[in-house]
Short mmCIF file of C-alpha atoms in Angstrom, two decimals:
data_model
loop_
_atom_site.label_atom_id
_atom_site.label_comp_id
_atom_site.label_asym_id
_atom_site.label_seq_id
_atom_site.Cartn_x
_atom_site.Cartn_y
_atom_site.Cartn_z
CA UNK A 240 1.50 17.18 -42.65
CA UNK A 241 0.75 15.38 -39.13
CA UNK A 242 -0.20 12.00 -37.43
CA UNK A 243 -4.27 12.07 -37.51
CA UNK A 244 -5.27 11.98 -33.92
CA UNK A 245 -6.72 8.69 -32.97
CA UNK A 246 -10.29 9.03 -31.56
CA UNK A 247 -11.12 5.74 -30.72
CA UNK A 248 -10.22 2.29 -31.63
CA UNK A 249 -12.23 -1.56 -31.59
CA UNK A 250 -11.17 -4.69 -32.80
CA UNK A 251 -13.01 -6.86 -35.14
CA UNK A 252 -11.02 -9.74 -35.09
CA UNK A 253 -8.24 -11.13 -32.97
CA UNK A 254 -6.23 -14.05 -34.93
CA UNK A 255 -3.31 -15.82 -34.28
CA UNK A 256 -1.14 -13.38 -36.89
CA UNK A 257 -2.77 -10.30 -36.28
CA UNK A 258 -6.19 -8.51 -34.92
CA UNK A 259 -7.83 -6.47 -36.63
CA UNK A 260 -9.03 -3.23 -35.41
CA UNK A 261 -10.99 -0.49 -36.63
CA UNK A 262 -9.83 3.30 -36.37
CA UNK A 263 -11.93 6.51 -35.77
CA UNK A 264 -9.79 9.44 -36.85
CA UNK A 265 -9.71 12.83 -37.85
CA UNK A 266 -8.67 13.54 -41.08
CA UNK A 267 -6.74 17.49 -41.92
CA UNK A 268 -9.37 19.89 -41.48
CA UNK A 269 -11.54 18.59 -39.10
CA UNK A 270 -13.58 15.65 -40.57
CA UNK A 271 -14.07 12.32 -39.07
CA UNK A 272 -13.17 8.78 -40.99
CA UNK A 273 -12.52 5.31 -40.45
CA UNK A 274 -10.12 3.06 -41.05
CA UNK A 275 -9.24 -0.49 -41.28
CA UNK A 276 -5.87 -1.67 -39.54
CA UNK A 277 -4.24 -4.87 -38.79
CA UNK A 278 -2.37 -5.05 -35.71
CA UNK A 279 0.37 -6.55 -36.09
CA UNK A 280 3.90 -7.54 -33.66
CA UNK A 281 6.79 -7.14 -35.78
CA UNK A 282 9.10 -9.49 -37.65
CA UNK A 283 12.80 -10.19 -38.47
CA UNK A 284 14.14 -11.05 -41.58
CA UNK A 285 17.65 -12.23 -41.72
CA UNK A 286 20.30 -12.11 -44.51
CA UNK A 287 22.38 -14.96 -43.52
CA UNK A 288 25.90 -14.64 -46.00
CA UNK A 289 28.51 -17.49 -45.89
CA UNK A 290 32.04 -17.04 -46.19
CA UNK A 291 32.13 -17.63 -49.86
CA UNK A 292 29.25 -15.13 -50.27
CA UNK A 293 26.67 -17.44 -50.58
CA UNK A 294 22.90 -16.19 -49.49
CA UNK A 295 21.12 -18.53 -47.19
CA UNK A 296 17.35 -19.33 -48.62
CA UNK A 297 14.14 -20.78 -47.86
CA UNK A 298 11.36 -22.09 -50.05
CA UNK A 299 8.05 -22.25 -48.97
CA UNK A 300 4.11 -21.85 -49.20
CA UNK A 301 2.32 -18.63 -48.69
CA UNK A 302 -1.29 -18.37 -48.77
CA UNK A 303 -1.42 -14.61 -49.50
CA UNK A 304 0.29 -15.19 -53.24
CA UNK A 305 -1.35 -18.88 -53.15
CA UNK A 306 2.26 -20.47 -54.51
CA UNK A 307 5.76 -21.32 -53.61
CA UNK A 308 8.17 -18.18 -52.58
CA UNK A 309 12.13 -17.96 -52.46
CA UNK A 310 12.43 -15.78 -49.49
CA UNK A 311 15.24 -14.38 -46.96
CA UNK A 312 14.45 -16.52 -43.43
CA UNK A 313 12.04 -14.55 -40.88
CA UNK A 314 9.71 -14.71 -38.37
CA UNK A 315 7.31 -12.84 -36.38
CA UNK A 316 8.59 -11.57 -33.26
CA UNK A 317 6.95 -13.46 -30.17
CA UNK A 318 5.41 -10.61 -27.46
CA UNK A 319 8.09 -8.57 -25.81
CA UNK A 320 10.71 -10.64 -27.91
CA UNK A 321 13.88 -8.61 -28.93
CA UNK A 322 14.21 -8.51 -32.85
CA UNK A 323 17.82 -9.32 -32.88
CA UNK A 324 17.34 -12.65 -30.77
CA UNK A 325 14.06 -13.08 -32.71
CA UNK A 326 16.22 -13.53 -36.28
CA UNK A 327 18.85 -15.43 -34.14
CA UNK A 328 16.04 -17.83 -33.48
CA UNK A 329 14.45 -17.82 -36.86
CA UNK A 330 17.73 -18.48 -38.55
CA UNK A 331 17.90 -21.42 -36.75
CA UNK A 332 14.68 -22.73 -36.88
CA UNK A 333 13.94 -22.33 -40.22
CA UNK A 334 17.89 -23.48 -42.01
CA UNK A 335 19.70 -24.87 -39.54
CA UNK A 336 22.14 -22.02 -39.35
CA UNK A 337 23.57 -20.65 -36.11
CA UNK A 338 25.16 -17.13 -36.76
CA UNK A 339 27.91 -15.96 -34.82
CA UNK A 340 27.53 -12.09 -35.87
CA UNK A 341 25.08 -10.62 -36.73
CA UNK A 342 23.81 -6.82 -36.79
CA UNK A 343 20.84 -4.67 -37.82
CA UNK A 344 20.91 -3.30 -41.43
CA UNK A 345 17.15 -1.02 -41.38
CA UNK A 346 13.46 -1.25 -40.42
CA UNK A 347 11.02 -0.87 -42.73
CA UNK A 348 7.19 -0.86 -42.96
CA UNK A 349 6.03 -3.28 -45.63
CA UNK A 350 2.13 -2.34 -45.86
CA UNK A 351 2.09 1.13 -43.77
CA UNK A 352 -1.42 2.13 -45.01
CA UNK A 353 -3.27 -0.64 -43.43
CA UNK A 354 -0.71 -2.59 -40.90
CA UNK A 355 1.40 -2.12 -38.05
CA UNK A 356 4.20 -4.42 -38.82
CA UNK A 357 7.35 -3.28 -38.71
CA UNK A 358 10.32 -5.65 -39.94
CA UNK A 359 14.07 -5.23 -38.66
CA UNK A 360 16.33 -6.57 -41.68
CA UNK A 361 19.49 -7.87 -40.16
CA UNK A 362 23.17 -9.56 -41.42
CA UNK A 363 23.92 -12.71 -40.42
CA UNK A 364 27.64 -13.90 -40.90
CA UNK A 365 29.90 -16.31 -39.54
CA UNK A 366 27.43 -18.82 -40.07
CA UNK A 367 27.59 -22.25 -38.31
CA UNK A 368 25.13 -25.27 -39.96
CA UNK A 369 22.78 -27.38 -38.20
CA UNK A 370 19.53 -29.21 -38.48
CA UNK A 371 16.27 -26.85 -39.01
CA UNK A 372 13.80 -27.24 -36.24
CA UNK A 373 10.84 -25.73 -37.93
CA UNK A 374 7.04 -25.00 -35.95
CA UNK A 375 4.63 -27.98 -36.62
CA UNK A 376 3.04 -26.53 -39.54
CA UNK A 377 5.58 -24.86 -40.91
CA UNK A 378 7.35 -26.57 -43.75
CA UNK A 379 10.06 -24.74 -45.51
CA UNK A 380 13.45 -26.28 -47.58
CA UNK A 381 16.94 -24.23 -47.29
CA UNK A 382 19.06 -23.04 -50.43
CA UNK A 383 22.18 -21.44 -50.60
CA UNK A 384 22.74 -19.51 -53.89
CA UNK A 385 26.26 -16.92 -55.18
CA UNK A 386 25.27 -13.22 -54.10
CA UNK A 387 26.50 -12.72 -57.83
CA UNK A 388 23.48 -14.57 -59.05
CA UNK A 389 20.67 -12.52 -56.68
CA UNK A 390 20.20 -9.63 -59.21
CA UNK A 391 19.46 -11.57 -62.42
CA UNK A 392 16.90 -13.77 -60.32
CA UNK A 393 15.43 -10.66 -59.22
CA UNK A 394 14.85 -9.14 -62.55
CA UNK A 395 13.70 -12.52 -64.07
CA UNK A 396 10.84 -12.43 -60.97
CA UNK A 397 12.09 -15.99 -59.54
CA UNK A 398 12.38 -13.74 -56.35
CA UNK A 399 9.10 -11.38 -56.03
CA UNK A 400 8.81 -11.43 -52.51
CA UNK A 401 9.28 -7.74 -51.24
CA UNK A 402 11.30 -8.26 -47.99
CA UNK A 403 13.77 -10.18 -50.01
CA UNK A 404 13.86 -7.70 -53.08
CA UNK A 405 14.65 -4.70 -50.08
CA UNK A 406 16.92 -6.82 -47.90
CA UNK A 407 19.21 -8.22 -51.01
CA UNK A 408 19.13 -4.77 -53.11
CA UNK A 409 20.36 -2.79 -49.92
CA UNK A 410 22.90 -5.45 -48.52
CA UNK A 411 24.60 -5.28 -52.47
CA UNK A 412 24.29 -1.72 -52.68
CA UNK A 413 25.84 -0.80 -49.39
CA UNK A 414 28.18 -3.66 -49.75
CA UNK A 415 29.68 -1.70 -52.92
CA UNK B 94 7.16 -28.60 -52.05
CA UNK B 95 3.85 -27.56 -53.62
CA UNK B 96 1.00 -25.21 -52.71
CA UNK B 97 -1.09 -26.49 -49.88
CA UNK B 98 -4.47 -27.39 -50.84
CA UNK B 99 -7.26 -24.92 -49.83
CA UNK B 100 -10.05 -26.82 -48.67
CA UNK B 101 -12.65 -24.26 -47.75
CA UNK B 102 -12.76 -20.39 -47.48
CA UNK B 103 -14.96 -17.76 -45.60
CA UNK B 104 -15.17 -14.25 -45.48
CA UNK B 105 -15.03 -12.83 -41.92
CA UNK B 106 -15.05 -9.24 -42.26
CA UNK B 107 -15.24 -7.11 -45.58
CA UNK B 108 -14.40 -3.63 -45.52
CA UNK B 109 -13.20 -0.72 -48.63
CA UNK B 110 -9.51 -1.58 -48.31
CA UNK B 111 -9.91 -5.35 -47.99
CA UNK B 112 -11.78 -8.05 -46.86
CA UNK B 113 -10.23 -11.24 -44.62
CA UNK B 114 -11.41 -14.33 -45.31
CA UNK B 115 -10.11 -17.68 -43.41
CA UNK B 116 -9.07 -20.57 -45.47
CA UNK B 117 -9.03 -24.34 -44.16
CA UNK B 118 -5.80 -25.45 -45.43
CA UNK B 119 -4.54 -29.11 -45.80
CA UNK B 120 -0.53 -29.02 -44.76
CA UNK B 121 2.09 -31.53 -46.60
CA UNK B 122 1.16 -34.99 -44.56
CA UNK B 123 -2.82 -34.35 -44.56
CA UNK B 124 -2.79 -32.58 -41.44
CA UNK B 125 -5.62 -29.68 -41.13
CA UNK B 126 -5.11 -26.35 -40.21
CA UNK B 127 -6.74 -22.57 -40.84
CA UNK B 128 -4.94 -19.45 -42.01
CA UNK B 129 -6.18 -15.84 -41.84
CA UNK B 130 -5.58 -14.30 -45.49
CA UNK B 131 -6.51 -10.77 -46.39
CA UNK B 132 -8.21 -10.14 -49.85
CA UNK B 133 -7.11 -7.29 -51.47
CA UNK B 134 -6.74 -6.49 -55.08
CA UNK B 135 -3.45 -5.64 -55.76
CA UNK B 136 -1.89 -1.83 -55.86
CA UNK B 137 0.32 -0.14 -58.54
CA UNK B 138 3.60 1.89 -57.45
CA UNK B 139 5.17 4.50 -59.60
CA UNK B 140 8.71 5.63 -59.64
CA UNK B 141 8.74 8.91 -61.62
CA UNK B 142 12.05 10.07 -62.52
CA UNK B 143 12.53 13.63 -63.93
CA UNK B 144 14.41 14.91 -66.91
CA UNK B 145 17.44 15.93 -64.46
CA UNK B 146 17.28 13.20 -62.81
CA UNK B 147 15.28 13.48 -59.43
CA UNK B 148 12.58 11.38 -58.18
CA UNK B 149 8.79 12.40 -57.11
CA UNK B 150 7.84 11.41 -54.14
CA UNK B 151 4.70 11.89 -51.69
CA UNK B 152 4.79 12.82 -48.16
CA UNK B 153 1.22 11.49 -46.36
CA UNK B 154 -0.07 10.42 -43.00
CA UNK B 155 -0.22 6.38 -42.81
CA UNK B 156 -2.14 4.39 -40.04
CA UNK B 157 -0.24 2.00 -40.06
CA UNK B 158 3.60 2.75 -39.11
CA UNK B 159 1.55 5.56 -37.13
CA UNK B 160 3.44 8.19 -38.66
CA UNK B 161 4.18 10.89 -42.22
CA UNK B 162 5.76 8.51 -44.30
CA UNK B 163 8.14 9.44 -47.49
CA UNK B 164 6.93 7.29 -50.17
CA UNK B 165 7.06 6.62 -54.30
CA UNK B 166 3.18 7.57 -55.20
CA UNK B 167 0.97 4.19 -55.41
CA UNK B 168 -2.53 3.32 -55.02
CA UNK B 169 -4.74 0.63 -54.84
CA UNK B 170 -5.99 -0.93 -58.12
CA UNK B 171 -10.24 -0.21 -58.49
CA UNK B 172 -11.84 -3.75 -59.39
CA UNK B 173 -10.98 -5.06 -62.95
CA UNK B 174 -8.32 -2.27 -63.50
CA UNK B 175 -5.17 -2.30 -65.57
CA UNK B 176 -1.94 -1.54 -63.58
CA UNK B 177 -0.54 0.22 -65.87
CA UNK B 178 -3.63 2.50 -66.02
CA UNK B 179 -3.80 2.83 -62.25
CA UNK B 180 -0.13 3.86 -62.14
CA UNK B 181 -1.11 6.67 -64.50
CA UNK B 182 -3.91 7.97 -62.50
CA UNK B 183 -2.65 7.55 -59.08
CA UNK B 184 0.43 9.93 -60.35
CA UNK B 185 -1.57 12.00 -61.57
CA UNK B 186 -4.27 12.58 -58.76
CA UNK B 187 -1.21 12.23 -56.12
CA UNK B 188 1.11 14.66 -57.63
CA UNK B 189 -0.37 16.36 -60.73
CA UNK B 190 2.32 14.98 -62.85
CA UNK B 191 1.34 13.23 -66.57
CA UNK B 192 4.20 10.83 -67.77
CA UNK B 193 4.03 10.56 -71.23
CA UNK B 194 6.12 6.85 -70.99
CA UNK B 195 5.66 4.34 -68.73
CA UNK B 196 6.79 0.53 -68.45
CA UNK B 197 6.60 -2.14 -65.73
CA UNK B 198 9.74 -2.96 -63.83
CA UNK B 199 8.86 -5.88 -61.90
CA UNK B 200 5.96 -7.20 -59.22
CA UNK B 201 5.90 -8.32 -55.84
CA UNK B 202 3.97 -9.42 -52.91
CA UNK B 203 4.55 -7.20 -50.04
CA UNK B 204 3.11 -9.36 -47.14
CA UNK B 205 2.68 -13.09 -48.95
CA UNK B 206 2.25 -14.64 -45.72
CA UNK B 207 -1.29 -13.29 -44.69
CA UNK B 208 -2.56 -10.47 -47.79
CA UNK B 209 -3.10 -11.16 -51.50
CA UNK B 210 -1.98 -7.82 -52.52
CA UNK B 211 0.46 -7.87 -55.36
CA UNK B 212 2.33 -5.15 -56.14
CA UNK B 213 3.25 -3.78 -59.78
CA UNK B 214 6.36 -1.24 -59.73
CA UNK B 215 6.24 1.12 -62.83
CA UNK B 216 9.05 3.46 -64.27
CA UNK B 217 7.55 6.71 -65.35
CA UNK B 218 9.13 9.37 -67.75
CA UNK B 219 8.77 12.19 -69.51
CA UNK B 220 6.86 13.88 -67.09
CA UNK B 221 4.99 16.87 -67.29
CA UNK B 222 3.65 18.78 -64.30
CA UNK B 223 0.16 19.72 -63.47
CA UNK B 224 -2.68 20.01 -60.15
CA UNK B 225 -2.93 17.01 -57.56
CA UNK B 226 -6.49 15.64 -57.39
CA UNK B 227 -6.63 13.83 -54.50
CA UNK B 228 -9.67 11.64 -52.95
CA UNK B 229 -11.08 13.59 -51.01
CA UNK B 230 -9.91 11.59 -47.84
CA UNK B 231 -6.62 11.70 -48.94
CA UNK B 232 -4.02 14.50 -47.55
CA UNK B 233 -0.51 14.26 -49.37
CA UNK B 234 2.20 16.62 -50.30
CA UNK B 235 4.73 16.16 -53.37
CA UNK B 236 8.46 16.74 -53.10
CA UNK B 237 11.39 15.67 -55.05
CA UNK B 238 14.74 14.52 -54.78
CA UNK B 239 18.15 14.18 -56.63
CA UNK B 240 18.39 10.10 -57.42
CA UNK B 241 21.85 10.94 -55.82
CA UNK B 242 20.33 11.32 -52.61
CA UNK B 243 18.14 8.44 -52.28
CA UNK B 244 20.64 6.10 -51.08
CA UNK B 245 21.30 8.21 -48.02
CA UNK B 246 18.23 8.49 -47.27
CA UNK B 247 17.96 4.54 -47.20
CA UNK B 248 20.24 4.60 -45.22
CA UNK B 249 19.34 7.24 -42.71
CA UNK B 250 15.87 5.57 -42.42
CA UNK B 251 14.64 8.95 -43.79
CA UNK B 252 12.60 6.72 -46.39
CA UNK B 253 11.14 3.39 -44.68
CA UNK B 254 8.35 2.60 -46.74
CA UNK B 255 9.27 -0.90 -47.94
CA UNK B 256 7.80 -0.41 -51.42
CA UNK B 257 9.73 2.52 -51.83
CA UNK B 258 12.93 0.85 -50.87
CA UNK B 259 12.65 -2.10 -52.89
CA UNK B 260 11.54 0.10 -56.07
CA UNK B 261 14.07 2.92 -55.74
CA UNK B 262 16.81 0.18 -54.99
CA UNK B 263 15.68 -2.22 -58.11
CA UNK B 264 16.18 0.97 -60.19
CA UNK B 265 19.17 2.48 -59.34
CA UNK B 266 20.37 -0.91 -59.16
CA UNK B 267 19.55 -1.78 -62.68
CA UNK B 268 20.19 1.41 -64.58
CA UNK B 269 23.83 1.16 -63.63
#
């Protein structure tokens, strides 16, 4: 089991997310394919925990599950931007928060089979409030809810987003 | 804070893994604006879980982290398909295991920002072994593991799949 070489590479579309480019490769064996891939810069998520264990949230709109998500606060790394300073920035853009510590928990590949993103979870603590600054069309709401209710809402599905489910389940189980 | 009313939609590119269409979007305050959002219908993830407790897994090439990734078997969900029954197949042509009981654990979005997909994570039991059948573009190997090692390899970034992470973590998690 190895990388497939790469034969050539054009891109479809370029957005303001992502591009999308389409692969030549060869597959094991010898035989050519193609493949779809969105190219894609990276983001940060942060899990920002108060002193009285309290997980910092945001509400907001996605298109992609067309309704209104409870997620950990992220963003997508600007070009060349460092991840760490990238979830400093998010955290305060999107809640307010400043954090005084913070440190990187794992990366992880949400959709490896057809995008290059790559998201670097990070802790956030000694947290410090403030007023969000969010982009111009970005429109989010903060809540704080006890690290001792995170578990039930996951099970219950009032948090389906998959960075949060990862981010939450690995910060309580390495927290143990 | 409510969905955001999609005004219009068009396809810009449709391929066999997705197609992306771009939505005009109204934001809250009537302001316009257009978001990329991938189409894709949906994928089914298995966690199979042995009599003595270890996990199958699949090793496979993925173009997007650009690298062999360790992951739970999952596959994409043919048009009109039941989960449930694309859990059952995609174990079986991955791995050559049948599970004899199966039951949904939870679903997720992996990427809600900018891809439909929605994700359905399925616990499968009483498994009995047999031949992969593969698509015939598709190159993966099965190992397994002790459940007792899974949270090392979390940890190690051994397994970075994000699916995997959330699934194997929402399991362990609640079966304690």
């Amino acid at each position: 089991m190895r990388p497939y070489e790469i034969l050539s590479e054009k891109e479809l579309y370029k957005g303001p997310i992502f591009a999308l480019n389409q692969y030549e490769v060869e597959l094991p064996g010898g035989r050519r394919s193609v493949r779809d891939v969105l190219q894609h810069n990276g983001a940060s998520v942060i899990i920002p925990i108060t002193a009285d264990d309290k997980v910092v949230m945001v509400r907001q709109y996605r298109e992609g599950s067309n309704s209104v998500l409870l997620e950990l606060p992220a963003g997508k790394l600007d070009v060349g931007e460092d991840p760490q300073l990238c979830a400093l920035r998010e955290l305060e853009e999107e809640t307010g928060y400043k954090a005084a510590k913070i440190r990187l928990l794992f990366t992880t590949y949400p959709v490896a089979a057809y995008c290059t993103e790559k998201i670097s979870v990070f802790l956030a603590e000694d947290l410090t409030p403030g007023s969000p600054n969010p982009d111009s069309d970005e429109f989010v709401e903060t809540f704080l809810y006890p690290l001792s209710d995170i578990m039930g809402m996951i099970t219950t599905g009032e948090i389906n987003d998959m960075k949060t489910i990862a981010g939450l389940l690995y910060y309580t189980a390495t927290q143990k």
